[in-house]
Coordinates of C-alpha atoms and ligand atoms in Angstrom, one line a residue:
X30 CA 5.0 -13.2 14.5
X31 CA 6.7 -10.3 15.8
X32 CA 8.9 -8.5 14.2
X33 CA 12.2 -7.2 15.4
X34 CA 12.8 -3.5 14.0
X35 CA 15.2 -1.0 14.1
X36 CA 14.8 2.3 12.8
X37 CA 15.3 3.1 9.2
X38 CA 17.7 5.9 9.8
X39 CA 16.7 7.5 6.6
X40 CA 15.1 10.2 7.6
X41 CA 17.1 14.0 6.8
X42 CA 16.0 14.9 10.5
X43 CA 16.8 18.7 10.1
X44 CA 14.4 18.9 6.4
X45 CA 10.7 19.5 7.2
X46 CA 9.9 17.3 4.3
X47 CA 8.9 13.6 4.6
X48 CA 11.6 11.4 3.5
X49 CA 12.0 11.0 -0.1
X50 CA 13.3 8.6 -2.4
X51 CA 12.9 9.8 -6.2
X52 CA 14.6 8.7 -9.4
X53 CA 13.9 7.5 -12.8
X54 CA 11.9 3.8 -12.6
X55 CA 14.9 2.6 -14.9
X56 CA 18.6 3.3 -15.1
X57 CA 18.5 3.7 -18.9
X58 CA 22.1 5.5 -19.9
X59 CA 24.9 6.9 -17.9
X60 CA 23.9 10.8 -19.2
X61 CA 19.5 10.0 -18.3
X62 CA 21.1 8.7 -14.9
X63 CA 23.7 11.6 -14.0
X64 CA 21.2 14.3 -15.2
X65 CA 18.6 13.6 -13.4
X66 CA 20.7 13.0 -10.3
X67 CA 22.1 16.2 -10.5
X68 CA 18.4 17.5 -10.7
X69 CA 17.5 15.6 -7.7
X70 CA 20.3 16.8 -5.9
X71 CA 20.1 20.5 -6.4
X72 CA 16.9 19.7 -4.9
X73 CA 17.8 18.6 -1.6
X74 CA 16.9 14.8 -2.5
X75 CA 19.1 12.1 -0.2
X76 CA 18.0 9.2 -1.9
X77 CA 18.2 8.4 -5.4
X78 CA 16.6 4.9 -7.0
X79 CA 16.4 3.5 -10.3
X80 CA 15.7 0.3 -11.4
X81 CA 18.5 -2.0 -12.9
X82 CA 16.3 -4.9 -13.6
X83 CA 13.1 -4.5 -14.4
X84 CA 10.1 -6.9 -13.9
X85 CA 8.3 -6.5 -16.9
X86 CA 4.7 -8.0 -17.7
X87 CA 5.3 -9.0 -21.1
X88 CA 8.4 -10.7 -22.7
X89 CA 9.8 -8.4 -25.1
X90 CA 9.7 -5.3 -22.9
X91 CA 12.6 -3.1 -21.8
X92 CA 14.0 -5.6 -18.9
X93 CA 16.9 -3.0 -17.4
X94 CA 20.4 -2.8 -18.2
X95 CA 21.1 -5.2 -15.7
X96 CA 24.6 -5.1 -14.2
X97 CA 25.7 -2.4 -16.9
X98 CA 23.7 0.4 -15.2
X99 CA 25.6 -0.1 -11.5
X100 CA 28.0 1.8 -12.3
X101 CA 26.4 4.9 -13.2
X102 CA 24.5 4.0 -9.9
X103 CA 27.8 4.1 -7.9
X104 CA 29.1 7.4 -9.8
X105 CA 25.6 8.9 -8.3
X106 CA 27.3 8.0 -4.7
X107 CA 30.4 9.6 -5.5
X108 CA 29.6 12.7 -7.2
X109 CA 26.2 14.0 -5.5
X110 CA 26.9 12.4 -1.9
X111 CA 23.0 11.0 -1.9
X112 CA 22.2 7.2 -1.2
X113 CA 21.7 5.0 -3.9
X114 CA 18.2 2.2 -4.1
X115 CA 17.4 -0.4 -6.1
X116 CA 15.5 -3.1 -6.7
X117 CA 16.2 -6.8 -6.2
X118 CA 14.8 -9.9 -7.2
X119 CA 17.1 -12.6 -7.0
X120 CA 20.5 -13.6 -4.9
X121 CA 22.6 -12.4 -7.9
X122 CA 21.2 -9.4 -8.2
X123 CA 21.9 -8.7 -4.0
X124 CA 25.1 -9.7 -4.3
X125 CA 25.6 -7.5 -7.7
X126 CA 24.2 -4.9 -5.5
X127 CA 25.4 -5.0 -2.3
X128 CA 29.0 -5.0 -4.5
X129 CA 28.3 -1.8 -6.4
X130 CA 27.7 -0.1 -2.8
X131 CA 24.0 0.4 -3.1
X132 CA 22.8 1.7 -0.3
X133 CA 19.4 0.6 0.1
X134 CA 17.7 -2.6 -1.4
X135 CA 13.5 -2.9 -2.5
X136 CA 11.5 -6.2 -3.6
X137 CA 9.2 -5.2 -5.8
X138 CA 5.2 -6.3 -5.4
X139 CA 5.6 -9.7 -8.4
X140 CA 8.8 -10.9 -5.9
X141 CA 6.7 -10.3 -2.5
X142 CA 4.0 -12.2 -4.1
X143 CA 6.4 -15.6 -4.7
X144 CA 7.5 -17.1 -1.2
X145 CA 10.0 -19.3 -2.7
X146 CA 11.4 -16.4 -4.1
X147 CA 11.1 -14.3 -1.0
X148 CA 12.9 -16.9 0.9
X149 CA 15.7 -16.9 -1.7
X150 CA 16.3 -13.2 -1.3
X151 CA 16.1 -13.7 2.6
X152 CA 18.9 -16.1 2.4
X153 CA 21.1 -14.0 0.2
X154 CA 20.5 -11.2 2.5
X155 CA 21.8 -13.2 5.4
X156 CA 24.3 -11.5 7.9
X157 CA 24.1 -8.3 6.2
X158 CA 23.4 -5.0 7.4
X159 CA 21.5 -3.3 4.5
X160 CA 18.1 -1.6 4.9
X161 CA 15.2 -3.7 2.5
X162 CA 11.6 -2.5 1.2
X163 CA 9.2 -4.6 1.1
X164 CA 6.6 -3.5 -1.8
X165 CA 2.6 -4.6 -1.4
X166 CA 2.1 -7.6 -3.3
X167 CA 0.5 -7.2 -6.5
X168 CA -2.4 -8.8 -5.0
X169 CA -4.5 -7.3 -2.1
X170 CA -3.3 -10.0 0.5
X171 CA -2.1 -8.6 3.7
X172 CA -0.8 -12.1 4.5
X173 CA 1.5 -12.3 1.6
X174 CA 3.2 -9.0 2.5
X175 CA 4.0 -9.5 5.7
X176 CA 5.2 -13.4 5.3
X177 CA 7.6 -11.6 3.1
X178 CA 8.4 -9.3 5.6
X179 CA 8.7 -11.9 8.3
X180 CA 10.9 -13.6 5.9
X181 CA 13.0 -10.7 5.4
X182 CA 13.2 -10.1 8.9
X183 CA 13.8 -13.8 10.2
X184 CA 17.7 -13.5 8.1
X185 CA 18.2 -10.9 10.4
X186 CA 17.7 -7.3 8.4
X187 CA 16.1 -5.0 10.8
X188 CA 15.8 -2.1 9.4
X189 CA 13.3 -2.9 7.1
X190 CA 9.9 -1.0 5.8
X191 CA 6.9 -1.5 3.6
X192 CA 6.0 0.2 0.4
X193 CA 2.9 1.0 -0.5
X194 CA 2.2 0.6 -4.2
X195 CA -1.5 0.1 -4.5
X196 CA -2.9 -3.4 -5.9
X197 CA -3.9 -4.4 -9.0
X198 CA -7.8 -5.3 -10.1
X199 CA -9.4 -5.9 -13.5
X200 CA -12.3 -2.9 -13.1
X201 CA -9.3 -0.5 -12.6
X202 CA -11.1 2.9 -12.5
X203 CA -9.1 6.5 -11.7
X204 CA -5.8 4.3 -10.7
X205 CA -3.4 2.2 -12.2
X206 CA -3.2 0.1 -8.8
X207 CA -5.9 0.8 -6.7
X208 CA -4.8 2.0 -3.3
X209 CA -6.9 0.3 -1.0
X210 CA -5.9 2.3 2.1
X211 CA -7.4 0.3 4.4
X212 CA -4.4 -2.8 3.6
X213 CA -1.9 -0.2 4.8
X214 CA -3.5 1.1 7.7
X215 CA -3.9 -2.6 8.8
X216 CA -0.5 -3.3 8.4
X217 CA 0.5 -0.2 10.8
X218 CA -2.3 -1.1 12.7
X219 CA -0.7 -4.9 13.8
X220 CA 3.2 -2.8 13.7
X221 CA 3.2 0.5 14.5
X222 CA 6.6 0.6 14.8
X223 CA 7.4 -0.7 10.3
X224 CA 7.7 2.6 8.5
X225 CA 5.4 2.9 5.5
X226 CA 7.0 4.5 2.9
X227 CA 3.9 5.7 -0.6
X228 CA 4.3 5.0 -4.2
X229 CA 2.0 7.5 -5.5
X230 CA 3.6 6.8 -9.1
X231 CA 3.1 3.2 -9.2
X232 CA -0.7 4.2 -7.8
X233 CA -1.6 6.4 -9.7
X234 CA 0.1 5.6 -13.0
X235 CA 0.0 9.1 -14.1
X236 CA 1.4 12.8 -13.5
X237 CA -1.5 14.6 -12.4
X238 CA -2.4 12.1 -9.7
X239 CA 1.5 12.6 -8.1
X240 CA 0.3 15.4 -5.7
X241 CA -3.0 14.4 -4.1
X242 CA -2.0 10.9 -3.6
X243 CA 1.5 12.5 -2.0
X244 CA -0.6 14.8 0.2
X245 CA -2.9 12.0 1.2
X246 CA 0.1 9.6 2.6
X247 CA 1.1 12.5 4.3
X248 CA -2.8 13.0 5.8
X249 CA -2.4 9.3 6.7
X250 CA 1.0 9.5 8.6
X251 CA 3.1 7.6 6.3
X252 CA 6.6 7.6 6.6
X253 CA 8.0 8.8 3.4
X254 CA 7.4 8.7 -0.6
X255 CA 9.4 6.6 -3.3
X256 CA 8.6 8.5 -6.4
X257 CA 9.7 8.3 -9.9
X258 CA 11.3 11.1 -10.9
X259 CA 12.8 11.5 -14.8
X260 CA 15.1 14.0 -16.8
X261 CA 13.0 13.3 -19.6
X262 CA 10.0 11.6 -18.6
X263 CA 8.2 11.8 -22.0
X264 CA 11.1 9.7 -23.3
X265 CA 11.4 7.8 -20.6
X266 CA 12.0 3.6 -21.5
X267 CA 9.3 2.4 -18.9
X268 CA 6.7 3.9 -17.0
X269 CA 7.0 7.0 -18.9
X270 CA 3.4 8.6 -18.2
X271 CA 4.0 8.8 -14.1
X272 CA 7.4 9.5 -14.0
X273 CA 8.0 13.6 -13.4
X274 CA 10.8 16.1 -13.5
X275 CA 12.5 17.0 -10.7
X276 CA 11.3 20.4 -10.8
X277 CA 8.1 19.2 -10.5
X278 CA 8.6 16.7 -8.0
X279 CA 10.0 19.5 -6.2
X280 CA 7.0 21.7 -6.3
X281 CA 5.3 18.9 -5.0
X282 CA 6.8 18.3 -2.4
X283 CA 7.4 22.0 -1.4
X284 CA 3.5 22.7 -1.0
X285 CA 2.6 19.2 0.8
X286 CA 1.0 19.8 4.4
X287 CA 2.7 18.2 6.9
X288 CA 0.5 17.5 9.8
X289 CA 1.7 16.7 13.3
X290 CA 0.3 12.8 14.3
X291 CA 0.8 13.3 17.5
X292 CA -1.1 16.3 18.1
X293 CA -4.9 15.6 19.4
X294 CA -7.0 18.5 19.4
X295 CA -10.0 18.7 22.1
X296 CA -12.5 19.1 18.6
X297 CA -11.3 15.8 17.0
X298 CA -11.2 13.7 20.9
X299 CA -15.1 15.1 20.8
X300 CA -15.7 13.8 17.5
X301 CA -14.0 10.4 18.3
X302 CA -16.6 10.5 21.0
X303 CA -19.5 10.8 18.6
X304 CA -17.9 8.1 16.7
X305 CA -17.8 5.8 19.7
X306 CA -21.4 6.3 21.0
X307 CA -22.5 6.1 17.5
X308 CA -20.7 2.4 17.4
X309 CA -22.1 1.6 20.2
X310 CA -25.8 2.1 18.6
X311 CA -25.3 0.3 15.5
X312 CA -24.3 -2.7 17.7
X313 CA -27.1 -2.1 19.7
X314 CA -29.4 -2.3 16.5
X315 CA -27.6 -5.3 15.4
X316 CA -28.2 -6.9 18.1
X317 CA -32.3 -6.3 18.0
X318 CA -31.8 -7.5 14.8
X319 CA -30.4 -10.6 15.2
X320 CA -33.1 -11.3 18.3
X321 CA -36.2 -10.3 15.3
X322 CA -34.4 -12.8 13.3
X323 CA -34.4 -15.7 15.4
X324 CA -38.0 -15.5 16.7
X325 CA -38.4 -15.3 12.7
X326 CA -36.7 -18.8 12.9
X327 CA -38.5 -19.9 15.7
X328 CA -41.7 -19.0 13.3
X329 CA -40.6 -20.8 10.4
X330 CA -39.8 -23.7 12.0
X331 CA -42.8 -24.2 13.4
X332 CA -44.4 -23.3 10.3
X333 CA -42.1 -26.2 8.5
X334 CA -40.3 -22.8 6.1
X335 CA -37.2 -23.0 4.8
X336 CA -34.7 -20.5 6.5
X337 CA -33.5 -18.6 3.1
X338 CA -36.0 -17.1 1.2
X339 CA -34.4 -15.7 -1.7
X340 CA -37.2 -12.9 -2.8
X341 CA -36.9 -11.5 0.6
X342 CA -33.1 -11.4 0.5
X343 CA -33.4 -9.7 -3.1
X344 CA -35.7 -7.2 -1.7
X345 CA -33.4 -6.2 0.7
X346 CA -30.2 -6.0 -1.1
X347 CA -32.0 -3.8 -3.7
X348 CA -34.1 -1.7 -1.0
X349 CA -31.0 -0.8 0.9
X350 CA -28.8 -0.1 -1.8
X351 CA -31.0 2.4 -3.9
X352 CA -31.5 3.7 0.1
X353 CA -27.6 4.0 0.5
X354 CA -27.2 6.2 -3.3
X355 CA -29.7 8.4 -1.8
X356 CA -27.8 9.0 1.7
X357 CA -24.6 9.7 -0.3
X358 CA -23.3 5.9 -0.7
X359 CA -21.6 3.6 -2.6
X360 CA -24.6 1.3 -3.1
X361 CA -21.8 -1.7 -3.3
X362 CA -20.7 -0.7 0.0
X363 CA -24.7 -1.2 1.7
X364 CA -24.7 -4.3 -0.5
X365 CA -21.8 -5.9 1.3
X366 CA -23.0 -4.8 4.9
X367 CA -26.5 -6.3 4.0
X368 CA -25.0 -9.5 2.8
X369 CA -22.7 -9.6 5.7
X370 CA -25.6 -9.2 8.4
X371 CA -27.6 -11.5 6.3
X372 CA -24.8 -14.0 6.8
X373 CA -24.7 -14.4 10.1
X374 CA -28.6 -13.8 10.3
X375 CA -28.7 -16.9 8.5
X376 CA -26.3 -18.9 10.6
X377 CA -28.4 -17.9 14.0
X378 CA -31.2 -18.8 12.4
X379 CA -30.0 -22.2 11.9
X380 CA -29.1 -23.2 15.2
X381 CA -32.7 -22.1 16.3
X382 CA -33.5 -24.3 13.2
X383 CA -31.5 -27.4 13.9
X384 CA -32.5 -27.2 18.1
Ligands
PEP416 C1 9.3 0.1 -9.7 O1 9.4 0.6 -8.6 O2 9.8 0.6 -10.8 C2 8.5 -1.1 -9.9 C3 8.8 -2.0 -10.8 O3 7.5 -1.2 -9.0 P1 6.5 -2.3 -8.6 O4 7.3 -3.5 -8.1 O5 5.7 -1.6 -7.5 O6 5.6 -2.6 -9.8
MN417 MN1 8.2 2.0 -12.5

């Protein structure tokens, strides 16, 4: 399904910088809130978040100050000038929202991964003109995110954008949610024209991963950054280990490398060129391959063999992988290519079978 944009107008056209949304990841007390406001401010920030309800794992948790915290959200508005973002879960907390004058609304990735619950929100959100974030699902399913963001879009919000956040796996390594680029650059891939905004705090789950990750969304062309930004952040009620001051978020920001997108150089078309021809091999050699492998069939047929022969298949996997370390690698990556051409090597070699 299409969808039917408009842009998010959130952009500070004039600022060199990337668009920027930065605030603690909760609204904890009307003095945390104000101060680090201020901070943001004096900064050149525009858009300030914090989270009023919080979706946490575990019962028992700091959950938000719910309706309390709005507001020291609304006395943000007033007395620095910059937009104010939260998240929302539920119809009661849009309407709570959308009454305290928030400016901007997110889903966080547990609601994008509940339809009902997406189409609840979509409902609420109804005839309203109020620009909505869509956060990755929790889960790496492409799908999922973008049935919430067709959901989102069918009530008729249009200016809409996705939030990166990274996705969440048991063998969790360097991140806290692993990125997964390639989800992202698919999405922007099937609609260029959805900004993507990072959440290099909610990826990286800590401090020191803030500014390559931010430099790297940048490298990739997103949009803008949401990051959580704290007074405090040592003392900070949730999420306390990725959250930084503003002064830091500043310096951040200040050294990132914008690149211009738009600009292709005559080295990187030539190199795009290598790419292509190189492409153009491999399928070449994939499709000699797949030829060996059904005159293999036609042999074992005649021969009355079965088609998968397990050792073989073994010998490969392992062959190739200890080949890919060696070439610079990730031997899981050859692994999955050699199952994958295996696959299908299999399935051609059963037509010549069943003939
Ligand atoms: C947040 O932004 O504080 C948050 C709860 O994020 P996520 O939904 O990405 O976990
Ligand atoms: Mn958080």
């Amino acid at each position: 399904m299409e969808l039917d944009l408009q842009p998010l107008n959130l952009m500070g056209a004039e600022n060199k910088r990337p668009f920027v949304i930065a605030g603690p990841c909760s609204a904890e007390t009307q003095e945390q809130v104000m101060k680090t406001a201020r901070l943001l401010a004096s900064k050149g920030c525009r858009i300030f978040r914090a989270g009023i309800w919080k979706p946490r794992t575990k019962p028992g948790g700091f959950e938000g100050m719910g309706e309390q915290g709005l507001p020291w959200m609304k006395q943000v508005k007033e007395e620095t000038g910059m937009m104010i973002a939260t998240e929302v879960a539920t119809p009661k907390h849009v309407e709570a929202a959308l009454n305290a004058g928030l400016d901007v609304l997110w889903v966080g990735a547990r609601t994008t991964a509940n339809p009902f619950a997406m189409q609840e929100l979509a409902d609420s959100l109804r005839g309203v003109d109020v620009p909505v974030l869509v956060k990755n699902p929790v889960n790496p399913d492409i799908e999922l995110w973008i049935g919430a963001l067709e959901r989102i879009n069918g009530a008729g919000i249009k200016r809409l954008g996705a939030i990166h956040r990274g996705f969440s796996s048991i063998d969790q390594k360097l991140y806290r949610n692993a990125p997964m680029w390639h989800i992202p650059i698919e999405l922007h891939r099937r609609y260029p024209n959805l900004p993507i905004i990072c959440d290099p705090s909610h990826i990286g789950g800590r401090r020191d991963l803030i500014a390559p990750l931010c430099q790297q969304a940048m490298d990739m062309g997103f949009e803008g950054l949401i990051v959580e930004s704290h007074c405090c952040p040592d003392s900070a009620w949730s999420d306390a280990k990725q959250q930084v001051q503003p002064e830091v978020l500043d310096f951040i920001l200040d050294r990132l490398v914008i690149r211009d997108s738009q600009e292709e150089t005559e080295s990187l078309t030539a190199l795009r060129r290598q790419i292509d021809e190189l492409d153009d091999t491999l399928m070449n050699l994939l499709t000699k391959r797949m030829r060996i492998s059904r005159e293999i069939a036609a042999y074992k047929k005649q021969h009355n063999m079965t088609v998968v022969q397990t050792g073989r298949y073994s010998e490969i996997l392992d062959k190739r992988g200890a080949q890919g370390s060696l070439c610079g690698m990730d031997p899981d990556f050859v692994k999955k290519v050699y199952e994958a051409i295996h696959e299908e090597s299999v399935r051609q070699q059963m037509e010549i079978i069943n003939k």
